[in-house]
Tab-separated table of C-alpha atoms and ligand atoms in Angstrom:
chain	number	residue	atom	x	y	z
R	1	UNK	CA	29.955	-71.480	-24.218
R	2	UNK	CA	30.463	-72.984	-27.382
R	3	UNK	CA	32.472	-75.982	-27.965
R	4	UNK	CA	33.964	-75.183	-31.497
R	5	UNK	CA	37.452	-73.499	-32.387
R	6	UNK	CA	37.195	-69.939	-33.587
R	7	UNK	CA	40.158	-67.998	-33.426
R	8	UNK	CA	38.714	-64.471	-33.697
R	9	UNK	CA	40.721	-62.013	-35.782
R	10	UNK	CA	42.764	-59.909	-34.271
R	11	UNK	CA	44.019	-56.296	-35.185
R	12	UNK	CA	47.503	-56.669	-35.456
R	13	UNK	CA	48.310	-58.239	-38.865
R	14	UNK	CA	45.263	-55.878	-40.475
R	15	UNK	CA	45.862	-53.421	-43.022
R	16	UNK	CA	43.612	-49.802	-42.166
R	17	UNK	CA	40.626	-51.232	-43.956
R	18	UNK	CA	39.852	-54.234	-41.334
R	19	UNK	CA	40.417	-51.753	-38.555
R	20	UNK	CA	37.556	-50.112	-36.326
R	21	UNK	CA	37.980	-46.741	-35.620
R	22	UNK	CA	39.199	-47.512	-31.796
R	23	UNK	CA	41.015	-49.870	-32.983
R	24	UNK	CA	43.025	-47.428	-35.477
R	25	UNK	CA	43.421	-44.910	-32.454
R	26	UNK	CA	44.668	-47.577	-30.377
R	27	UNK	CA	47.815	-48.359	-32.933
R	28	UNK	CA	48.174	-44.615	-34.147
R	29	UNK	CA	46.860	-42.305	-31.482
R	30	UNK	CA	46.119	-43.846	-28.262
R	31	UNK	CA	46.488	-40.687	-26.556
R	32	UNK	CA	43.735	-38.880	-28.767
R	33	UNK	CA	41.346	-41.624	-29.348
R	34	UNK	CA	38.768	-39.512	-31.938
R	35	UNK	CA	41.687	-39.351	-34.155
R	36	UNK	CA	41.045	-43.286	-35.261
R	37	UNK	CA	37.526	-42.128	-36.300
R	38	UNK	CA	38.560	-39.289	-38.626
R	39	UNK	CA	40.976	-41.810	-40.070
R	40	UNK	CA	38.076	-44.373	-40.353
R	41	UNK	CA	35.406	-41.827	-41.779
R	42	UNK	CA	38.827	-40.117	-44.433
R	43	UNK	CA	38.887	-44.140	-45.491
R	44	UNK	CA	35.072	-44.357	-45.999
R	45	UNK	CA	34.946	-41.582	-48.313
R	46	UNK	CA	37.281	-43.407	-50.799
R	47	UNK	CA	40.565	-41.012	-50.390
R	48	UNK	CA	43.595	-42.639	-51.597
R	49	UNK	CA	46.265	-41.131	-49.918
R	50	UNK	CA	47.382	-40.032	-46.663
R	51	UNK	CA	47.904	-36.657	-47.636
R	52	UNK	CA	44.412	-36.217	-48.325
R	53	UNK	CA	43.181	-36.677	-44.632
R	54	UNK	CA	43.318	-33.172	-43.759
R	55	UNK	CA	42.176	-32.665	-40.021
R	56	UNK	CA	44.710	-35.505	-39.621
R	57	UNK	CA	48.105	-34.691	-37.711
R	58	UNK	CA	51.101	-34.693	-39.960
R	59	UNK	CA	52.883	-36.601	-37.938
R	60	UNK	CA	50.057	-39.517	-38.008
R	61	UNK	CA	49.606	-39.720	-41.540
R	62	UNK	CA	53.476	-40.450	-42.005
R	63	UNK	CA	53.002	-42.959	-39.137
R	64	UNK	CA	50.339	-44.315	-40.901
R	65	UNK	CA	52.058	-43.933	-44.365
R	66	UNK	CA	55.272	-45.535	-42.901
R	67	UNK	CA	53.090	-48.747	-42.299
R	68	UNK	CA	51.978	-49.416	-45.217
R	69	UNK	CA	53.959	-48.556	-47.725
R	70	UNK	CA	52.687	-45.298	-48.244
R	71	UNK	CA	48.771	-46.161	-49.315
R	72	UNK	CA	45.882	-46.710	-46.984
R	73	UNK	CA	45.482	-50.008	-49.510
R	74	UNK	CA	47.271	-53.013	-48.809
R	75	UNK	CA	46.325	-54.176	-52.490
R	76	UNK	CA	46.505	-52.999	-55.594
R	77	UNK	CA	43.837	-52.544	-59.045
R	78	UNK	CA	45.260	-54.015	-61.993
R	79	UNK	CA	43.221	-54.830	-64.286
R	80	UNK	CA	39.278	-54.158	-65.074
R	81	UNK	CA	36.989	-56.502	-67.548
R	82	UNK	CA	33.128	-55.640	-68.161
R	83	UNK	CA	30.903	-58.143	-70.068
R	84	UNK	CA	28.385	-57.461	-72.390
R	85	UNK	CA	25.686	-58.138	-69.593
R	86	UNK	CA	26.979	-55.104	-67.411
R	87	UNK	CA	28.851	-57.789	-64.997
R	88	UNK	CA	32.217	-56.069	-63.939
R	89	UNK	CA	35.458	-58.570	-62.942
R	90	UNK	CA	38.254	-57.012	-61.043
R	91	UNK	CA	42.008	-58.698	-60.762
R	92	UNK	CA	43.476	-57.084	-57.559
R	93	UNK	CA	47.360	-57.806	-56.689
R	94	UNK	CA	48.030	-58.495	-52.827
R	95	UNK	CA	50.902	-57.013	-51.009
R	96	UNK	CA	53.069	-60.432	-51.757
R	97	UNK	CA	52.108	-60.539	-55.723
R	98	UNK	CA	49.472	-62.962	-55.324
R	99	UNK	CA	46.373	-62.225	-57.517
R	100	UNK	CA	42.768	-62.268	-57.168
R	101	UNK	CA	39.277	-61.417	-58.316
R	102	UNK	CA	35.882	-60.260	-57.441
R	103	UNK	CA	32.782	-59.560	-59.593
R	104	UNK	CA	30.180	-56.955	-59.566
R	105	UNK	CA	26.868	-58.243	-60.878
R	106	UNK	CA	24.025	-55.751	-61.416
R	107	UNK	CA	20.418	-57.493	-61.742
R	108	UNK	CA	17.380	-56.202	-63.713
R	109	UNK	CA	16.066	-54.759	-60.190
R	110	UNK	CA	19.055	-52.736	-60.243
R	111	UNK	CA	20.632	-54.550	-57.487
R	112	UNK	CA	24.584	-54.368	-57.633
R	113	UNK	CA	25.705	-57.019	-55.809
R	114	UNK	CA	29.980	-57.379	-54.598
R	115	UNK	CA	30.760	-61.345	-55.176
R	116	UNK	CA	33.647	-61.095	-53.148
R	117	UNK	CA	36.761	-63.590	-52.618
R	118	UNK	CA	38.043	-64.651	-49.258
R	119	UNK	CA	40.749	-67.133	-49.908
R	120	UNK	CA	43.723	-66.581	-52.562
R	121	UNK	CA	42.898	-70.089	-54.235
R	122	UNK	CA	40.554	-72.811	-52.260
R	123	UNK	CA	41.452	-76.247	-50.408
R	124	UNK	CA	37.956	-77.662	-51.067
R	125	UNK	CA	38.645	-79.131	-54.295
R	126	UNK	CA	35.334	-79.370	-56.153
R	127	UNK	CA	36.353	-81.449	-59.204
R	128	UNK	CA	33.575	-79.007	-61.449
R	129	UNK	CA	35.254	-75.593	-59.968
R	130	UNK	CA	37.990	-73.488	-61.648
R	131	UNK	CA	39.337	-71.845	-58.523
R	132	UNK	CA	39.849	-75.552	-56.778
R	133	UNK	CA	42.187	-75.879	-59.330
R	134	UNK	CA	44.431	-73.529	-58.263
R	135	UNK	CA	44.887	-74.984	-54.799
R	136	UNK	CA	45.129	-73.051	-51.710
R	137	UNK	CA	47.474	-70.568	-51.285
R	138	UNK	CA	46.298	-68.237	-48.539
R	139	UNK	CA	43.528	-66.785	-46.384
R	140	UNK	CA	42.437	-63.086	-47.202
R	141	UNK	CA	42.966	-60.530	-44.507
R	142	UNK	CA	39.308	-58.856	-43.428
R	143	UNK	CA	41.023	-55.524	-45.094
R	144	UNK	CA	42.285	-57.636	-48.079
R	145	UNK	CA	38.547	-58.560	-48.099
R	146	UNK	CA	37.072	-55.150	-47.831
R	147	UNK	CA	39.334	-53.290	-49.721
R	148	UNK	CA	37.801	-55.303	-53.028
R	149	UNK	CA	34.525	-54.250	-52.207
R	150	UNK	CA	36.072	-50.387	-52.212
R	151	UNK	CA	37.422	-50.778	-55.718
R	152	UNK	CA	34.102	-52.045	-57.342
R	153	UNK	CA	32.701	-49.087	-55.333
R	154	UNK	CA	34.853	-47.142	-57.387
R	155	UNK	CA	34.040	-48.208	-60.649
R	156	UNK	CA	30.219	-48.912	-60.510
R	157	UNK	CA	29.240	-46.693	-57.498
R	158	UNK	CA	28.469	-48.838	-53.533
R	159	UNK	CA	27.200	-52.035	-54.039
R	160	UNK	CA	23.967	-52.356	-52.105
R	161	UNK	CA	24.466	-56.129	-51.779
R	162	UNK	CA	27.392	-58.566	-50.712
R	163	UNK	CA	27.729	-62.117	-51.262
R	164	UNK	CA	31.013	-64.167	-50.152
R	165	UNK	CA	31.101	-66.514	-53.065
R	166	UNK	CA	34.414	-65.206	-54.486
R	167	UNK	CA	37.535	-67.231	-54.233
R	168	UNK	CA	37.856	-70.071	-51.794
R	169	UNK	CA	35.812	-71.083	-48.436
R	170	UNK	CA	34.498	-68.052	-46.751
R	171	UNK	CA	33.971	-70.670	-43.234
R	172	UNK	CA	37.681	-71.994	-43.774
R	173	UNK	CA	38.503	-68.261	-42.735
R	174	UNK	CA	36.217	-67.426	-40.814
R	175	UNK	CA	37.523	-64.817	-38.166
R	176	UNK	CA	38.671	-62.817	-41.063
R	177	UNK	CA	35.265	-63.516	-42.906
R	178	UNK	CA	33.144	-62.296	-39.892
R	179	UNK	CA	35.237	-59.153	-39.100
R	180	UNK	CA	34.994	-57.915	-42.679
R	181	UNK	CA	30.896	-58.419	-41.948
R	182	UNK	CA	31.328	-56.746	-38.669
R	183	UNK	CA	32.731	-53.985	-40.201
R	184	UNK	CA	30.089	-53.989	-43.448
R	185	UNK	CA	27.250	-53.647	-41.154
R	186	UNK	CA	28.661	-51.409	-38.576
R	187	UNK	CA	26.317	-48.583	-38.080
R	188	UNK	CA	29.104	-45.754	-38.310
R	189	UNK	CA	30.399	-47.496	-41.647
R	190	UNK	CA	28.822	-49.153	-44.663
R	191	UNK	CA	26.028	-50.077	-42.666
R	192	UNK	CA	24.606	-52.667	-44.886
R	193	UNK	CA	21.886	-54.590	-43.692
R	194	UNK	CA	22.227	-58.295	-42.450
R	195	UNK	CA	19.789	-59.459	-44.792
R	196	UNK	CA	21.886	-57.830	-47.673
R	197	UNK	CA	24.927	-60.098	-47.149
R	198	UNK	CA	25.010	-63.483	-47.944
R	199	UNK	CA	27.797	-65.973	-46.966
R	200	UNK	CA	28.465	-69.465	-49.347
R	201	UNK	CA	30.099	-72.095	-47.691
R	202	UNK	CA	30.173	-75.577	-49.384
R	203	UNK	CA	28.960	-77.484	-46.482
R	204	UNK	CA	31.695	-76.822	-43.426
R	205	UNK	CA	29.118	-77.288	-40.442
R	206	UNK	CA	31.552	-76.559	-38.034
R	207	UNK	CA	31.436	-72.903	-39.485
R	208	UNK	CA	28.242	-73.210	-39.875
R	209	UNK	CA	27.932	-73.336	-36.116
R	210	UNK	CA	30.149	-70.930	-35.958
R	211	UNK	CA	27.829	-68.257	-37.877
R	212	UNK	CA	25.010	-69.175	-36.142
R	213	UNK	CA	26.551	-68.936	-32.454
R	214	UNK	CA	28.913	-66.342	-32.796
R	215	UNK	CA	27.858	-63.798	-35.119
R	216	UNK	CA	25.452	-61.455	-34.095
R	217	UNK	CA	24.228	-60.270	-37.628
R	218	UNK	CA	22.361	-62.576	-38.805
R	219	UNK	CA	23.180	-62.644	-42.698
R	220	UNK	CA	21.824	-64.957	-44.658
R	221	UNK	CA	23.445	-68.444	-45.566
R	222	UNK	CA	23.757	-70.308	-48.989
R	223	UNK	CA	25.186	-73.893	-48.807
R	224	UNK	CA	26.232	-75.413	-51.952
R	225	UNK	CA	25.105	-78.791	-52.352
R	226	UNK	CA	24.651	-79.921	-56.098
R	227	UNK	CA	24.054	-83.873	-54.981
R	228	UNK	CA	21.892	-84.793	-52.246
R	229	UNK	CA	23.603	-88.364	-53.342
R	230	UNK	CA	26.353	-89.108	-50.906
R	231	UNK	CA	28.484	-91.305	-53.179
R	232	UNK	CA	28.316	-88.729	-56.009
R	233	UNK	CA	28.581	-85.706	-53.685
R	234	UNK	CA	31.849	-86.954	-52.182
R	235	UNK	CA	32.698	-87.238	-56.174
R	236	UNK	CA	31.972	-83.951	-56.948
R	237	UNK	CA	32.936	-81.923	-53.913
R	238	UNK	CA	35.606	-84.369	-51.488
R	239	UNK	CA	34.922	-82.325	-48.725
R	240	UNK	CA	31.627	-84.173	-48.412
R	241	UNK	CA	33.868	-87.152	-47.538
R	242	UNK	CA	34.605	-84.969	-43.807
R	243	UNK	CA	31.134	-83.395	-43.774
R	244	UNK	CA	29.222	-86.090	-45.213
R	245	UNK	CA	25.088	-85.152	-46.271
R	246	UNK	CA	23.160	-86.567	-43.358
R	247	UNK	CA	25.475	-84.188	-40.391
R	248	UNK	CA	24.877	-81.829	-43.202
R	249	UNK	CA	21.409	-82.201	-43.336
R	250	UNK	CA	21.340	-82.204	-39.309
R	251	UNK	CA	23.198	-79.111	-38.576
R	252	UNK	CA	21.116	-76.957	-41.517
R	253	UNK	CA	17.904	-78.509	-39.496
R	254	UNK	CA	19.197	-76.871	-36.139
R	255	UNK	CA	20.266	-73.747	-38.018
R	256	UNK	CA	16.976	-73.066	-39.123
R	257	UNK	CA	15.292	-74.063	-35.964
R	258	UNK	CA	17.492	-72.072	-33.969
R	259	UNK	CA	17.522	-68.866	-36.375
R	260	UNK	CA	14.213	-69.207	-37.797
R	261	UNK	CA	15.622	-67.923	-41.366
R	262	UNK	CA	15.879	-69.357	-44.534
R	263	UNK	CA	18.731	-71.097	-46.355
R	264	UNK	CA	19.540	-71.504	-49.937
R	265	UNK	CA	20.747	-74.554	-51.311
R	266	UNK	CA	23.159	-73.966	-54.424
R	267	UNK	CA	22.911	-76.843	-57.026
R	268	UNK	CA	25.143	-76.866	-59.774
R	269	UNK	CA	23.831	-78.532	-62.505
R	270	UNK	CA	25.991	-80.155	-64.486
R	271	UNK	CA	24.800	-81.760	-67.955
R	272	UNK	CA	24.251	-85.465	-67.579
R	273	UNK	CA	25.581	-85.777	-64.287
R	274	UNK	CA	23.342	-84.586	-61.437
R	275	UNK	CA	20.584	-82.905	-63.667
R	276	UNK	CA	18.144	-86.735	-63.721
R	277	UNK	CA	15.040	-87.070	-62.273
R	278	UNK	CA	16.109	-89.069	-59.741
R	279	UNK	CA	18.587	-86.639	-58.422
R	280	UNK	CA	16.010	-84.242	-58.491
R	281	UNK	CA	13.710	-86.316	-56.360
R	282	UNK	CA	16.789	-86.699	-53.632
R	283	UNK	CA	17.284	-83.590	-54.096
R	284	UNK	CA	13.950	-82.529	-53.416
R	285	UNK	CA	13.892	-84.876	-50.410
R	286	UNK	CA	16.962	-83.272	-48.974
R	287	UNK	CA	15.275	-79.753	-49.188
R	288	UNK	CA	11.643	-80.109	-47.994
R	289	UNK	CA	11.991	-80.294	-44.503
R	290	UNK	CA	14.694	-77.030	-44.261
R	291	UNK	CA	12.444	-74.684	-46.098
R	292	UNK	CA	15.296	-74.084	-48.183
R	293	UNK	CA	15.371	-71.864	-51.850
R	294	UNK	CA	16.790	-74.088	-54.417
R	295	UNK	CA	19.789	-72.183	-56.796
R	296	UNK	CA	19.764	-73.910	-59.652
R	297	UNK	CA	23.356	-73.149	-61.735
R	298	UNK	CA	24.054	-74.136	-64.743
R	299	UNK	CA	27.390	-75.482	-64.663
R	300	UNK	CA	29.702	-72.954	-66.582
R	301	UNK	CA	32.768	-74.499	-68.075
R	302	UNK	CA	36.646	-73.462	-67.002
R	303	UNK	CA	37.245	-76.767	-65.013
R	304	UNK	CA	38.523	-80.323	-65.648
R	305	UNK	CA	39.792	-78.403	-69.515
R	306	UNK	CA	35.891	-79.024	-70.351
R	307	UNK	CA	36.627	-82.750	-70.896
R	308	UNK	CA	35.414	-84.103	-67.856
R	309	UNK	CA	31.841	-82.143	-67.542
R	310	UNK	CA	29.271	-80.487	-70.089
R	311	UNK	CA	26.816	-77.982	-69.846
R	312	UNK	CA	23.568	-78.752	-69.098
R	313	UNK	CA	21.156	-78.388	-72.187
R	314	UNK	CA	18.110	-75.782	-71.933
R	315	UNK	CA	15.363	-78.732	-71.694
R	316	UNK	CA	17.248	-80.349	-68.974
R	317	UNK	CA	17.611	-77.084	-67.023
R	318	UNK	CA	13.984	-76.497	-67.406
R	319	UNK	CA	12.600	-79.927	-66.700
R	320	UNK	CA	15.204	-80.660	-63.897
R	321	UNK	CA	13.663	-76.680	-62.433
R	322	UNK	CA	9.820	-77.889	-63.347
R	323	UNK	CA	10.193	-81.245	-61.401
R	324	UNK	CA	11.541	-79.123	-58.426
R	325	UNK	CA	8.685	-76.587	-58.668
R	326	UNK	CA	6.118	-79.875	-58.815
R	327	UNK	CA	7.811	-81.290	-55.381
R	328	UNK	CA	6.470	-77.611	-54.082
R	329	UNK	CA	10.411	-76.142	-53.777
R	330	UNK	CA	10.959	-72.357	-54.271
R	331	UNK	CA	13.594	-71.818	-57.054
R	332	UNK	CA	15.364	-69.121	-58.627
R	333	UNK	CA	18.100	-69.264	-61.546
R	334	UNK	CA	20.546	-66.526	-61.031
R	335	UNK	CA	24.199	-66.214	-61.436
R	336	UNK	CA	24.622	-67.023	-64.796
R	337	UNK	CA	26.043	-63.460	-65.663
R	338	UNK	CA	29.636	-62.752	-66.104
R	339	UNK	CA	30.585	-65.879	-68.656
R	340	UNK	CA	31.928	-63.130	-71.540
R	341	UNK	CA	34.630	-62.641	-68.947
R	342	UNK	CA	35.331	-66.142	-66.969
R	343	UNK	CA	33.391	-63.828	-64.238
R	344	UNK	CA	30.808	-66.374	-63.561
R	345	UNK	CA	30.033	-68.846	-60.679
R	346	UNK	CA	33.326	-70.784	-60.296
R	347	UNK	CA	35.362	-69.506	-63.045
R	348	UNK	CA	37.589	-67.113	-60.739
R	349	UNK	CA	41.278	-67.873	-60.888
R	350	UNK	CA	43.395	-65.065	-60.133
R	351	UNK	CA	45.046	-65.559	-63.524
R	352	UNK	CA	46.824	-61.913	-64.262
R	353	UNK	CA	47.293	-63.493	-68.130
T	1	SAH	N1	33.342	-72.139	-51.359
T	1	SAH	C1	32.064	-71.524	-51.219
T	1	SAH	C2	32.011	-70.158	-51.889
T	1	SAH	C3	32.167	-70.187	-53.383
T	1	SAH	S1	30.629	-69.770	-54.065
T	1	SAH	C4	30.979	-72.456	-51.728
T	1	SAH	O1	31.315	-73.525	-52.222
T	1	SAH	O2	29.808	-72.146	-51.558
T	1	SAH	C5	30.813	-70.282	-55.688
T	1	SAH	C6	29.616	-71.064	-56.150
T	1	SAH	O3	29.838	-71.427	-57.508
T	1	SAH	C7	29.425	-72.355	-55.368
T	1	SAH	O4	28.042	-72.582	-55.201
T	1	SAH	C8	29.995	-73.397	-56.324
T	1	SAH	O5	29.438	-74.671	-56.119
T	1	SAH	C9	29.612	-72.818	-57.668
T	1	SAH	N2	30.470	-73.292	-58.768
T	1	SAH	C10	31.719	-73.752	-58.725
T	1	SAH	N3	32.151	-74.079	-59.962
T	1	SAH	C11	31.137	-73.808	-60.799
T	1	SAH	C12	30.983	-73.911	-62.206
T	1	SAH	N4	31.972	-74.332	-62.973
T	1	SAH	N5	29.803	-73.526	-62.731
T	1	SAH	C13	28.793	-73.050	-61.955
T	1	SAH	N6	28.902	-72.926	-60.636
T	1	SAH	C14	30.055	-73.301	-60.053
């Protein structure tokens, strides 16, 4: 048994789309239990309103209708941006007139990738991050988290990747965060590989834990780290003061001992702040033993009103990424797509303005 606290989500508070098909006959037709998978498959195909689930009994769909204000979605679509670079940003309104966002990013493989939120806001507070800004306001239901990866669907066709690095803390909600993955990779669904989702967390190892223990699929995890200093990470990201580097350092050991898979370390790199060679060196020393892929961002402005940080130049990106590569570290620089539209790593706010 483990020792942590995980309160596993439960069905009751879900709208349709965090619902397994049992678990849809069970609230609408426990009597006729292959009704919840008609309901489940009518969902999967993208129909938008009851009416449209036609081997379903009349009397089910207004059931159904009469629980959710008349739409299988408990959100709604309001507003669509594309940038130049193909990257698509969706504002989505919840059910209590909160907003926020997700991004489809499409690579040059062709890759379309859902960066999805999971929090309305964040509680972290990372001084360099747009949506800390905002505060917390609320956890995402799993269906509140699935039904944003049903409206890029729409627009740009099924993503064939996921990676929680939306809004907020995917591992500060993490019973809704690992139904919405149960329900992802479940066979009779999406059924999208493990190695196809990725889950961000800025350090919680609690949750990290978590994952590893009580998750069967075994998706892939990115930590964001952007100071293997422990003065200046507390700085940048105060939740380093809680989880501080070396019981980070510790539980991402165990993690990839005991899963044998590889993390990626997310470093921000923000101009004339973290991007020296000496933080490259600790950074470098940090990384060696976990086998870790180093993602190196350049910081993209929307925080602190662009007073308090700059953007790292070109030569200091590519020394900062040479030094790395001489220390023998795998890196790649992705996620710079999306800036035309404040779609970018860290830039999501939710702002319907
Ligand atoms: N809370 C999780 C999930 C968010 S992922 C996490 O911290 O991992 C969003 C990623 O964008 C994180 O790696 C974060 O450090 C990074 N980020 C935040 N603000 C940024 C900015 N202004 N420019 C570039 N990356 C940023």
């Amino acid at each position: 048994m483990s020792q942590h606290l995980f309160t596993k989500s439960s069905p009751e508070h879900q709208g349709l789309f965090g619902l397994f098909p049992e678990e849809i006959s069970e609230k609408f037709s426990p009597s006729t239990p292959f009704r919840g998978k008609q309901v489940f498959d009518w969902l999967l195909k993208g129909v938008e309103t009851f009416d449209a689930m036609l081997n379903v009994p009349k009397q089910m769909r207004q059931e159904m209708s009469d629980s959710s204000d008349g739409t299988p979605f408990s959100s709604f679509l309001v507003n669509q941006q594309q940038d130049d670079d193909g990257t698509v940003k969706l504002l989505i309104r919840l059910n209590d007139g909160l907003y926020i966002e997700c991004v489809l990013l499409t690579d040059e493989e062709d890759r379309k990738t859902a960066c999805l939120s999971t929090q309305v806001g964040c509680a972290m507070g990372c001084t360099f991050c747009r949506t800390a800004e905002m505060g917390f306001q609320r956890n995402l239901t799993a269906s509140e988290i699935i039904e944003q990866f049903f409206y890029l669907s729409r627009i740009t066709g099924k993503p064939s990747h996921i990676v929680y690095m939306g809004m907020g803390e995917p591992l500060a909600n993490i019973g809704e965060v690992i139904r919405s993955i149960e329900l992802f990779h479940y066979p009779k669904g999406f059924n999208i590989s493990a190695r196809k989702i990725t889950v961000s967390t800025c350090g919680l190892t609690d949750g990290i834990k978590t994952l590893a223990q009580d998750l069967n699929i075994p998706v892939k995890l990115a930590v964001s780290l952007t100071s293997a200093d422990n003065e200046q990470r507390t700085r940048l990201m105060p939740i380093n003061k809680r989880y501080p580097l070396p019981a980070l350092h510790r539980t991402l050991k165990s993690y990839c001992i005991e899963t044998g898979k590889r993390i990626t370390l997310e470093y921000v790199l923000i101009g004339g702040e973290n991007d020296s060679e000496t933080a490259g060196r600790a950074l470098a020393e940090f990384a060696r033993d976990l086998n870790a892929v180093i993602n190196v961002i350049p910081w993209n402005p929307g925080a602190g009103n662009g007073t308090q940080f700059s953007e790292p130049s070109q030569q200091s990106i590519s020394s900062f990424c040479s030094l790395l590569e001489k220390e023998g570290l795998r890196i790649t620089r992705r996620y710079r797509r999306g800036r035309g539209i404040n779609g970018a790593c860290g830039q999501l706010a939710g702002n319907p303005d």
